[in-house]
Structures are given as C-alpha cells and as structure tokens.
Amino acid sequence: MLTFKPWQTGTAFLMALTIGTSATLPMVMTAPATAQVFPSSPGSSRISDRTTIRAGARIPVRYDEAEKIVISPKERMRLTLTVAANITNRNGTVLVPAGSLIEGELVPADGGSQFIARNLIIDDGRRQSIDASSDVIETTQLRRGVSTGSILKGAVVGAAAGAALGGLTGNRRISTGEVLIGTGVGAAGGAVLGRKKADLVVINPDTDLDLILDSSLTVDRY
C-alpha cells in the first residue's frame, strides 16, 4: 500500500496546477484584438482582414463638379461624392481610402434637403452598399429682384430651382455659368412666373454634405 507524506502531496498539487496553467495560457493570448475608428467616435472590431465600422462614424466628402448646388426642396438630384480623407482606425490602418466614391441622391427632407448615400466604390474598384446620410440642409427663401450672380456662380442648379429663379428674375434662361440639371425648365418657369418669393436649398458640399453612418459598414482592410 502506497502512502504520501504531507510535503509530497503539496508538491504534486503544485505541479498539477503549473501544468494546467501552462496549457491554457496560449488560448488567452490569441484572443481577437479590437481597433477604434476615429478617436472621437464609436469604434470597430476587427476579425481577420475585415473591419466593421460602427454606426455613427463620420465620413468627410467633397463634390468635384461644382462649388455649390442649388435645388428646390421638393426635387431630387443624383450625385456622386468623393471621400475627402483616408478613413483609418487608431493604428493608422486605412479602411476607406481618400478618393473613393459615394453614389447617392439629394432628397426632400423636413425643413430642406438631405443627401442619402447608396453605394460606396473603393478606389480600387470594389463596390458595396452603404447606409449613410448628411444632416438636413435648411431651405433659404429668396425674393423677387434678388441678384442670382452670387448665388449661382459656380453652382449646379436643379431644374425646379432654375425655374423658380427664372420666375423671380423674369429671366427664363439663367446664364451665370451654372449647369442646369434636368428638363422642362420652361414649363416649370411658367408655373412660378409672377411669384414674389421662392424656397431654395443652397448647398456648400465641402461643409454641408459630410456623412454619418446610419448602419455599420463592414470593409476589407485596404
């Protein structure tokens, strides 16, 4: 019959504890890491080469086709915006590179107009859906006799907005260097001719169209 002295029992227990701890240590050290997108906004968790950017993250954009956009608060206009700066995590890994494109549309919103993003096109050609929107750009009221020069210089003008301006100024053909989008300007102009005021939305793309993710966005590390 075998017997163990007290010191032998304690040694055996210590050896068993050491072996058990050594076996579990690597499992703890290989747990997935997390990364943060934008120090001032919610973060992202990364597994392998994919990263999820959480809802609430901001995406700076620009519009390369014009300095301003002028539309009626009741009309819609499709736009393609450009990501203005690299979107990175805390470690500096690029998630969405500057120069990527975002397709979407300006739509009527309560109090003005709002850009709704539909598709993200990474600059290497990858395309995916994106759920993001700008803040609402509020309506501006213009009255008859207003000079359109300062408003329309370098602007893209929607069809309904061009018609409304023609109705205010009496000039059916706005000719200050803007690009009219859409058709039927003459017919719409007849409907508003003689009005004393018109509601328009004047948008500065560099400051008014920055986007906020409404839903999380999963992307490959660039």
PDB file of C-alpha atoms in Angstrom:
ATOM      1  CA  MET A   1       0.000   0.000   0.000  1.00  0.00           C
ATOM      2  CA  LEU A   2       1.386   3.405  -1.030  1.00  0.00           C
ATOM      3  CA  THR A   3       1.453   6.358   1.326  1.00  0.00           C
ATOM      4  CA  PHE A   4       2.279  10.049   0.699  1.00  0.00           C
ATOM      5  CA  LYS A   5       3.925  12.351   3.101  1.00  0.00           C
ATOM      6  CA  PRO A   6       2.423  15.836   3.507  1.00  0.00           C
ATOM      7  CA  TRP A   7       5.279  17.529   1.599  1.00  0.00           C
ATOM      8  CA  GLN A   8       4.890  15.080  -1.289  1.00  0.00           C
ATOM      9  CA  THR A   9       1.157  15.803  -1.548  1.00  0.00           C
ATOM     10  CA  GLY A  10       1.782  19.572  -1.678  1.00  0.00           C
ATOM     11  CA  THR A  11       4.438  19.173  -4.373  1.00  0.00           C
ATOM     12  CA  ALA A  12       2.168  17.028  -6.546  1.00  0.00           C
ATOM     13  CA  PHE A  13      -0.642  19.597  -6.282  1.00  0.00           C
ATOM     14  CA  LEU A  14       1.726  22.446  -7.248  1.00  0.00           C
ATOM     15  CA  MET A  15       2.974  20.501 -10.286  1.00  0.00           C
ATOM     16  CA  ALA A  16      -0.603  19.802 -11.425  1.00  0.00           C
ATOM     17  CA  LEU A  17      -1.518  23.481 -11.067  1.00  0.00           C
ATOM     18  CA  THR A  18       1.533  24.543 -13.082  1.00  0.00           C
ATOM     19  CA  ILE A  19       0.777  22.121 -15.893  1.00  0.00           C
ATOM     20  CA  GLY A  20      -2.873  23.201 -16.052  1.00  0.00           C
ATOM     21  CA  THR A  21      -1.935  26.906 -16.204  1.00  0.00           C
ATOM     22  CA  SER A  22       0.652  26.372 -18.955  1.00  0.00           C
ATOM     23  CA  ALA A  23      -1.864  24.522 -21.088  1.00  0.00           C
ATOM     24  CA  THR A  24      -4.442  27.317 -21.011  1.00  0.00           C
ATOM     25  CA  LEU A  25      -2.108  30.334 -21.409  1.00  0.00           C
ATOM     26  CA  PRO A  26      -1.788  30.312 -25.242  1.00  0.00           C
ATOM     27  CA  MET A  27      -5.574  30.278 -25.621  1.00  0.00           C
ATOM     28  CA  VAL A  28      -5.809  33.544 -23.691  1.00  0.00           C
ATOM     29  CA  MET A  29      -3.028  35.252 -25.654  1.00  0.00           C
ATOM     30  CA  THR A  30      -4.588  34.544 -29.048  1.00  0.00           C
ATOM     31  CA  ALA A  31      -7.933  36.279 -28.351  1.00  0.00           C
ATOM     32  CA  PRO A  32      -9.051  38.634 -31.214  1.00  0.00           C
ATOM     33  CA  ALA A  33      -7.912  42.280 -30.977  1.00  0.00           C
ATOM     34  CA  THR A  34     -10.137  45.321 -31.395  1.00  0.00           C
ATOM     35  CA  ALA A  35      -9.493  48.599 -33.224  1.00  0.00           C
ATOM     36  CA  GLN A  36     -11.024  52.045 -32.896  1.00  0.00           C
ATOM     37  CA  VAL A  37     -12.286  54.132 -35.832  1.00  0.00           C
ATOM     38  CA  PHE A  38     -11.992  57.880 -35.184  1.00  0.00           C
ATOM     39  CA  PRO A  39     -10.837  58.648 -31.624  1.00  0.00           C
ATOM     40  CA  SER A  40     -13.944  60.765 -31.029  1.00  0.00           C
ATOM     41  CA  SER A  41     -16.496  58.299 -32.400  1.00  0.00           C
ATOM     42  CA  PRO A  42     -17.626  54.690 -31.884  1.00  0.00           C
ATOM     43  CA  GLY A  43     -15.078  52.028 -32.778  1.00  0.00           C
ATOM     44  CA  SER A  44     -14.737  48.973 -34.920  1.00  0.00           C
ATOM     45  CA  SER A  45     -13.986  45.340 -34.140  1.00  0.00           C
ATOM     46  CA  ARG A  46     -11.611  43.520 -36.466  1.00  0.00           C
ATOM     47  CA  ILE A  47     -11.518  39.808 -37.227  1.00  0.00           C
ATOM     48  CA  SER A  48      -9.012  38.643 -39.856  1.00  0.00           C
ATOM     49  CA  ASP A  49      -8.867  41.142 -42.773  1.00  0.00           C
ATOM     50  CA  ARG A  50     -12.382  42.574 -42.378  1.00  0.00           C
ATOM     51  CA  THR A  51     -13.323  45.530 -40.211  1.00  0.00           C
ATOM     52  CA  THR A  52     -16.749  46.705 -39.126  1.00  0.00           C
ATOM     53  CA  ILE A  53     -17.064  50.481 -38.817  1.00  0.00           C
ATOM     54  CA  ARG A  54     -19.866  51.143 -36.391  1.00  0.00           C
ATOM     55  CA  ALA A  55     -22.876  53.374 -36.979  1.00  0.00           C
ATOM     56  CA  GLY A  56     -22.259  56.999 -36.038  1.00  0.00           C
ATOM     57  CA  ALA A  57     -18.829  57.303 -37.669  1.00  0.00           C
ATOM     58  CA  ARG A  58     -18.392  60.405 -39.855  1.00  0.00           C
ATOM     59  CA  ILE A  59     -17.133  60.374 -43.450  1.00  0.00           C
ATOM     60  CA  PRO A  60     -15.845  63.691 -44.873  1.00  0.00           C
ATOM     61  CA  VAL A  61     -16.740  64.226 -48.529  1.00  0.00           C
ATOM     62  CA  ARG A  62     -16.368  66.730 -51.343  1.00  0.00           C
ATOM     63  CA  TYR A  63     -18.147  67.363 -54.649  1.00  0.00           C
ATOM     64  CA  ASP A  64     -15.775  67.916 -57.561  1.00  0.00           C
ATOM     65  CA  GLU A  65     -18.301  69.015 -60.193  1.00  0.00           C
ATOM     66  CA  ALA A  66     -19.239  72.415 -58.764  1.00  0.00           C
ATOM     67  CA  GLU A  67     -18.659  74.817 -55.896  1.00  0.00           C
ATOM     68  CA  LYS A  68     -22.322  74.828 -54.854  1.00  0.00           C
ATOM     69  CA  ILE A  69     -25.573  73.002 -55.515  1.00  0.00           C
ATOM     70  CA  VAL A  70     -28.902  74.847 -55.740  1.00  0.00           C
ATOM     71  CA  ILE A  71     -32.123  72.840 -55.773  1.00  0.00           C
ATOM     72  CA  SER A  72     -35.770  73.156 -54.831  1.00  0.00           C
ATOM     73  CA  PRO A  73     -36.659  71.474 -51.514  1.00  0.00           C
ATOM     74  CA  LYS A  74     -39.234  69.441 -53.456  1.00  0.00           C
ATOM     75  CA  GLU A  75     -36.887  67.980 -56.077  1.00  0.00           C
ATOM     76  CA  ARG A  76     -34.400  65.128 -56.123  1.00  0.00           C
ATOM     77  CA  MET A  77     -30.909  65.062 -57.628  1.00  0.00           C
ATOM     78  CA  ARG A  78     -28.459  62.202 -58.023  1.00  0.00           C
ATOM     79  CA  LEU A  79     -24.881  62.979 -57.001  1.00  0.00           C
ATOM     80  CA  THR A  80     -21.549  61.203 -56.770  1.00  0.00           C
ATOM     81  CA  LEU A  81     -19.412  62.462 -53.887  1.00  0.00           C
ATOM     82  CA  THR A  82     -15.714  61.829 -53.222  1.00  0.00           C
ATOM     83  CA  VAL A  83     -14.306  60.726 -49.845  1.00  0.00           C
ATOM     84  CA  ALA A  84     -12.124  63.689 -48.853  1.00  0.00           C
ATOM     85  CA  ALA A  85      -9.709  61.975 -46.433  1.00  0.00           C
ATOM     86  CA  ASN A  86      -8.499  58.491 -45.514  1.00  0.00           C
ATOM     87  CA  ILE A  87     -10.761  56.746 -43.008  1.00  0.00           C
ATOM     88  CA  THR A  88      -8.449  54.902 -40.598  1.00  0.00           C
ATOM     89  CA  ASN A  89      -8.516  53.059 -37.290  1.00  0.00           C
ATOM     90  CA  ARG A  90      -6.454  54.024 -34.230  1.00  0.00           C
ATOM     91  CA  ASN A  91      -3.477  52.106 -35.578  1.00  0.00           C
ATOM     92  CA  GLY A  92      -3.485  54.094 -38.810  1.00  0.00           C
ATOM     93  CA  THR A  93      -4.737  51.225 -40.967  1.00  0.00           C
ATOM     94  CA  VAL A  94      -6.652  52.637 -43.950  1.00  0.00           C
ATOM     95  CA  LEU A  95     -10.212  51.303 -44.048  1.00  0.00           C
ATOM     96  CA  VAL A  96     -11.670  53.602 -46.725  1.00  0.00           C
ATOM     97  CA  PRO A  97      -9.068  55.493 -48.799  1.00  0.00           C
ATOM     98  CA  ALA A  98      -9.450  59.120 -49.862  1.00  0.00           C
ATOM     99  CA  GLY A  99     -10.687  59.341 -53.447  1.00  0.00           C
ATOM    100  CA  SER A 100     -13.262  56.588 -53.033  1.00  0.00           C
ATOM    101  CA  LEU A 101     -16.685  57.463 -54.461  1.00  0.00           C
ATOM    102  CA  ILE A 102     -20.102  57.536 -52.800  1.00  0.00           C
ATOM    103  CA  GLU A 103     -23.181  57.414 -55.003  1.00  0.00           C
ATOM    104  CA  GLY A 104     -26.471  58.733 -53.695  1.00  0.00           C
ATOM    105  CA  GLU A 105     -29.234  61.278 -54.040  1.00  0.00           C
ATOM    106  CA  LEU A 106     -30.372  64.597 -52.637  1.00  0.00           C
ATOM    107  CA  VAL A 107     -33.966  64.113 -51.469  1.00  0.00           C
ATOM    108  CA  PRO A 108     -36.645  66.278 -49.822  1.00  0.00           C
ATOM    109  CA  ALA A 109     -36.448  66.294 -46.025  1.00  0.00           C
ATOM    110  CA  ASP A 110     -38.253  68.057 -43.215  1.00  0.00           C
ATOM    111  CA  GLY A 111     -37.115  71.679 -43.468  1.00  0.00           C
ATOM    112  CA  GLY A 112     -34.918  71.300 -46.547  1.00  0.00           C
ATOM    113  CA  SER A 113     -32.914  68.640 -48.375  1.00  0.00           C
ATOM    114  CA  GLN A 114     -30.713  65.725 -47.328  1.00  0.00           C
ATOM    115  CA  PHE A 115     -28.171  63.525 -49.112  1.00  0.00           C
ATOM    116  CA  ILE A 116     -28.803  59.770 -48.822  1.00  0.00           C
ATOM    117  CA  ALA A 117     -25.834  57.536 -49.698  1.00  0.00           C
ATOM    118  CA  ARG A 118     -26.471  54.292 -51.610  1.00  0.00           C
ATOM    119  CA  ASN A 119     -23.158  52.822 -52.826  1.00  0.00           C
ATOM    120  CA  LEU A 120     -19.504  53.015 -51.822  1.00  0.00           C
ATOM    121  CA  ILE A 121     -16.913  52.488 -54.564  1.00  0.00           C
ATOM    122  CA  ILE A 122     -13.418  51.938 -53.159  1.00  0.00           C
ATOM    123  CA  ASP A 123     -10.744  53.464 -55.406  1.00  0.00           C
ATOM    124  CA  ASP A 124      -9.523  50.001 -56.448  1.00  0.00           C
ATOM    125  CA  GLY A 125     -12.955  49.317 -57.985  1.00  0.00           C
ATOM    126  CA  ARG A 126     -14.671  47.413 -55.179  1.00  0.00           C
ATOM    127  CA  ARG A 127     -18.357  48.337 -54.802  1.00  0.00           C
ATOM    128  CA  GLN A 128     -20.728  47.776 -51.874  1.00  0.00           C
ATOM    129  CA  SER A 129     -23.888  49.203 -50.351  1.00  0.00           C
ATOM    130  CA  ILE A 130     -23.603  51.904 -47.698  1.00  0.00           C
ATOM    131  CA  ASP A 131     -26.262  53.289 -45.358  1.00  0.00           C
ATOM    132  CA  ALA A 132     -25.298  56.887 -44.576  1.00  0.00           C
ATOM    133  CA  SER A 133     -26.803  60.361 -44.746  1.00  0.00           C
ATOM    134  CA  SER A 134     -25.940  64.024 -44.334  1.00  0.00           C
ATOM    135  CA  ASP A 135     -27.549  66.484 -41.962  1.00  0.00           C
ATOM    136  CA  VAL A 136     -30.601  68.291 -43.333  1.00  0.00           C
ATOM    137  CA  ILE A 137     -29.619  71.428 -45.274  1.00  0.00           C
ATOM    138  CA  GLU A 138     -32.226  74.041 -44.491  1.00  0.00           C
ATOM    139  CA  THR A 139     -34.316  75.941 -47.020  1.00  0.00           C
ATOM    140  CA  THR A 140     -33.440  79.536 -47.933  1.00  0.00           C
ATOM    141  CA  GLN A 141     -36.161  81.952 -49.029  1.00  0.00           C
ATOM    142  CA  LEU A 142     -35.344  84.251 -51.957  1.00  0.00           C
ATOM    143  CA  ARG A 143     -37.486  87.205 -53.011  1.00  0.00           C
ATOM    144  CA  ARG A 144     -38.165  88.818 -56.366  1.00  0.00           C
ATOM    145  CA  GLY A 145     -35.417  91.147 -57.526  1.00  0.00           C
ATOM    146  CA  VAL A 146     -32.630  89.155 -55.884  1.00  0.00           C
ATOM    147  CA  SER A 147     -29.351  89.048 -57.783  1.00  0.00           C
ATOM    148  CA  THR A 148     -28.664  85.481 -58.890  1.00  0.00           C
ATOM    149  CA  GLY A 149     -24.992  86.136 -59.623  1.00  0.00           C
ATOM    150  CA  SER A 150     -23.653  85.480 -56.126  1.00  0.00           C
ATOM    151  CA  ILE A 151     -25.979  82.515 -55.619  1.00  0.00           C
ATOM    152  CA  LEU A 152     -25.380  80.713 -58.890  1.00  0.00           C
ATOM    153  CA  LYS A 153     -21.706  81.422 -59.560  1.00  0.00           C
ATOM    154  CA  GLY A 154     -20.020  78.030 -59.914  1.00  0.00           C
ATOM    155  CA  ALA A 155     -23.221  76.186 -58.945  1.00  0.00           C
ATOM    156  CA  VAL A 156     -25.048  73.165 -60.277  1.00  0.00           C
ATOM    157  CA  VAL A 157     -28.743  74.106 -60.431  1.00  0.00           C
ATOM    158  CA  GLY A 158     -31.655  71.704 -60.373  1.00  0.00           C
ATOM    159  CA  ALA A 159     -34.423  72.045 -62.940  1.00  0.00           C
ATOM    160  CA  ALA A 160     -37.076  73.172 -60.458  1.00  0.00           C
ATOM    161  CA  ALA A 161     -34.654  75.599 -58.790  1.00  0.00           C
ATOM    162  CA  GLY A 162     -33.741  77.112 -62.161  1.00  0.00           C
ATOM    163  CA  ALA A 163     -37.412  77.546 -62.971  1.00  0.00           C
ATOM    164  CA  ALA A 164     -38.102  79.224 -59.647  1.00  0.00           C
ATOM    165  CA  LEU A 165     -35.203  81.623 -60.130  1.00  0.00           C
ATOM    166  CA  GLY A 166     -36.454  82.410 -63.623  1.00  0.00           C
ATOM    167  CA  GLY A 167     -39.862  83.198 -62.185  1.00  0.00           C
ATOM    168  CA  LEU A 168     -38.357  85.609 -59.659  1.00  0.00           C
ATOM    169  CA  THR A 169     -35.997  87.407 -62.014  1.00  0.00           C
ATOM    170  CA  GLY A 170     -38.071  87.260 -65.188  1.00  0.00           C
ATOM    171  CA  ASN A 171     -35.122  85.611 -66.895  1.00  0.00           C
ATOM    172  CA  ARG A 172     -36.217  82.201 -68.127  1.00  0.00           C
ATOM    173  CA  ARG A 173     -32.643  81.345 -69.126  1.00  0.00           C
ATOM    174  CA  ILE A 174     -30.302  81.524 -66.150  1.00  0.00           C
ATOM    175  CA  SER A 175     -26.910  82.365 -67.632  1.00  0.00           C
ATOM    176  CA  THR A 176     -24.323  82.967 -64.924  1.00  0.00           C
ATOM    177  CA  GLY A 177     -22.147  79.899 -65.580  1.00  0.00           C
ATOM    178  CA  GLU A 178     -24.226  77.325 -63.759  1.00  0.00           C
ATOM    179  CA  VAL A 179     -25.177  73.909 -65.184  1.00  0.00           C
ATOM    180  CA  LEU A 180     -28.898  73.189 -65.291  1.00  0.00           C
ATOM    181  CA  ILE A 181     -29.834  69.607 -64.398  1.00  0.00           C
ATOM    182  CA  GLY A 182     -32.996  68.060 -65.813  1.00  0.00           C
ATOM    183  CA  THR A 183     -35.568  69.106 -68.409  1.00  0.00           C
ATOM    184  CA  GLY A 184     -38.796  71.057 -68.596  1.00  0.00           C
ATOM    185  CA  VAL A 185     -37.376  74.286 -67.198  1.00  0.00           C
ATOM    186  CA  GLY A 186     -39.527  76.435 -69.471  1.00  0.00           C
ATOM    187  CA  ALA A 187     -42.781  74.743 -68.490  1.00  0.00           C
ATOM    188  CA  ALA A 188     -41.980  74.876 -64.780  1.00  0.00           C
ATOM    189  CA  GLY A 189     -40.958  78.507 -65.133  1.00  0.00           C
ATOM    190  CA  GLY A 190     -44.392  79.376 -66.460  1.00  0.00           C
ATOM    191  CA  ALA A 191     -45.954  77.937 -63.332  1.00  0.00           C
ATOM    192  CA  VAL A 192     -43.963  80.124 -60.959  1.00  0.00           C
ATOM    193  CA  LEU A 193     -43.683  83.278 -63.070  1.00  0.00           C
ATOM    194  CA  GLY A 194     -45.057  86.250 -61.174  1.00  0.00           C
ATOM    195  CA  ARG A 195     -44.350  84.908 -57.696  1.00  0.00           C
ATOM    196  CA  LYS A 196     -42.673  87.235 -55.225  1.00  0.00           C
ATOM    197  CA  LYS A 197     -40.585  84.602 -53.424  1.00  0.00           C
ATOM    198  CA  ALA A 198     -39.246  81.081 -53.794  1.00  0.00           C
ATOM    199  CA  ASP A 199     -37.849  78.493 -51.411  1.00  0.00           C
ATOM    200  CA  LEU A 200     -34.494  77.037 -52.459  1.00  0.00           C
ATOM    201  CA  VAL A 201     -31.766  74.961 -50.845  1.00  0.00           C
ATOM    202  CA  VAL A 202     -28.255  76.327 -51.384  1.00  0.00           C
ATOM    203  CA  ILE A 203     -25.669  73.660 -50.551  1.00  0.00           C
ATOM    204  CA  ASN A 204     -21.952  74.063 -49.925  1.00  0.00           C
ATOM    205  CA  PRO A 205     -20.723  70.483 -50.493  1.00  0.00           C
ATOM    206  CA  ASP A 206     -17.480  70.886 -48.522  1.00  0.00           C
ATOM    207  CA  THR A 207     -19.329  71.723 -45.310  1.00  0.00           C
ATOM    208  CA  ASP A 208     -22.939  70.570 -45.732  1.00  0.00           C
ATOM    209  CA  LEU A 209     -22.666  67.028 -47.104  1.00  0.00           C
ATOM    210  CA  ASP A 210     -20.323  65.210 -44.689  1.00  0.00           C
ATOM    211  CA  LEU A 211     -21.913  61.841 -43.984  1.00  0.00           C
ATOM    212  CA  ILE A 212     -22.810  59.909 -40.831  1.00  0.00           C
ATOM    213  CA  LEU A 213     -23.134  56.124 -40.995  1.00  0.00           C
ATOM    214  CA  ASP A 214     -26.712  55.135 -40.142  1.00  0.00           C
ATOM    215  CA  SER A 215     -25.779  51.436 -40.057  1.00  0.00           C
ATOM    216  CA  SER A 216     -22.474  49.651 -39.503  1.00  0.00           C
ATOM    217  CA  LEU A 217     -20.220  49.216 -42.554  1.00  0.00           C
ATOM    218  CA  THR A 218     -18.005  46.142 -42.991  1.00  0.00           C
ATOM    219  CA  VAL A 219     -14.989  46.674 -45.255  1.00  0.00           C
ATOM    220  CA  ASP A 220     -11.764  44.883 -46.148  1.00  0.00           C
ATOM    221  CA  ARG A 221      -8.576  46.375 -44.781  1.00  0.00           C
ATOM    222  CA  TYR A 222      -7.111  48.426 -47.611  1.00  0.00           C
TER     223      TYR A 222
END
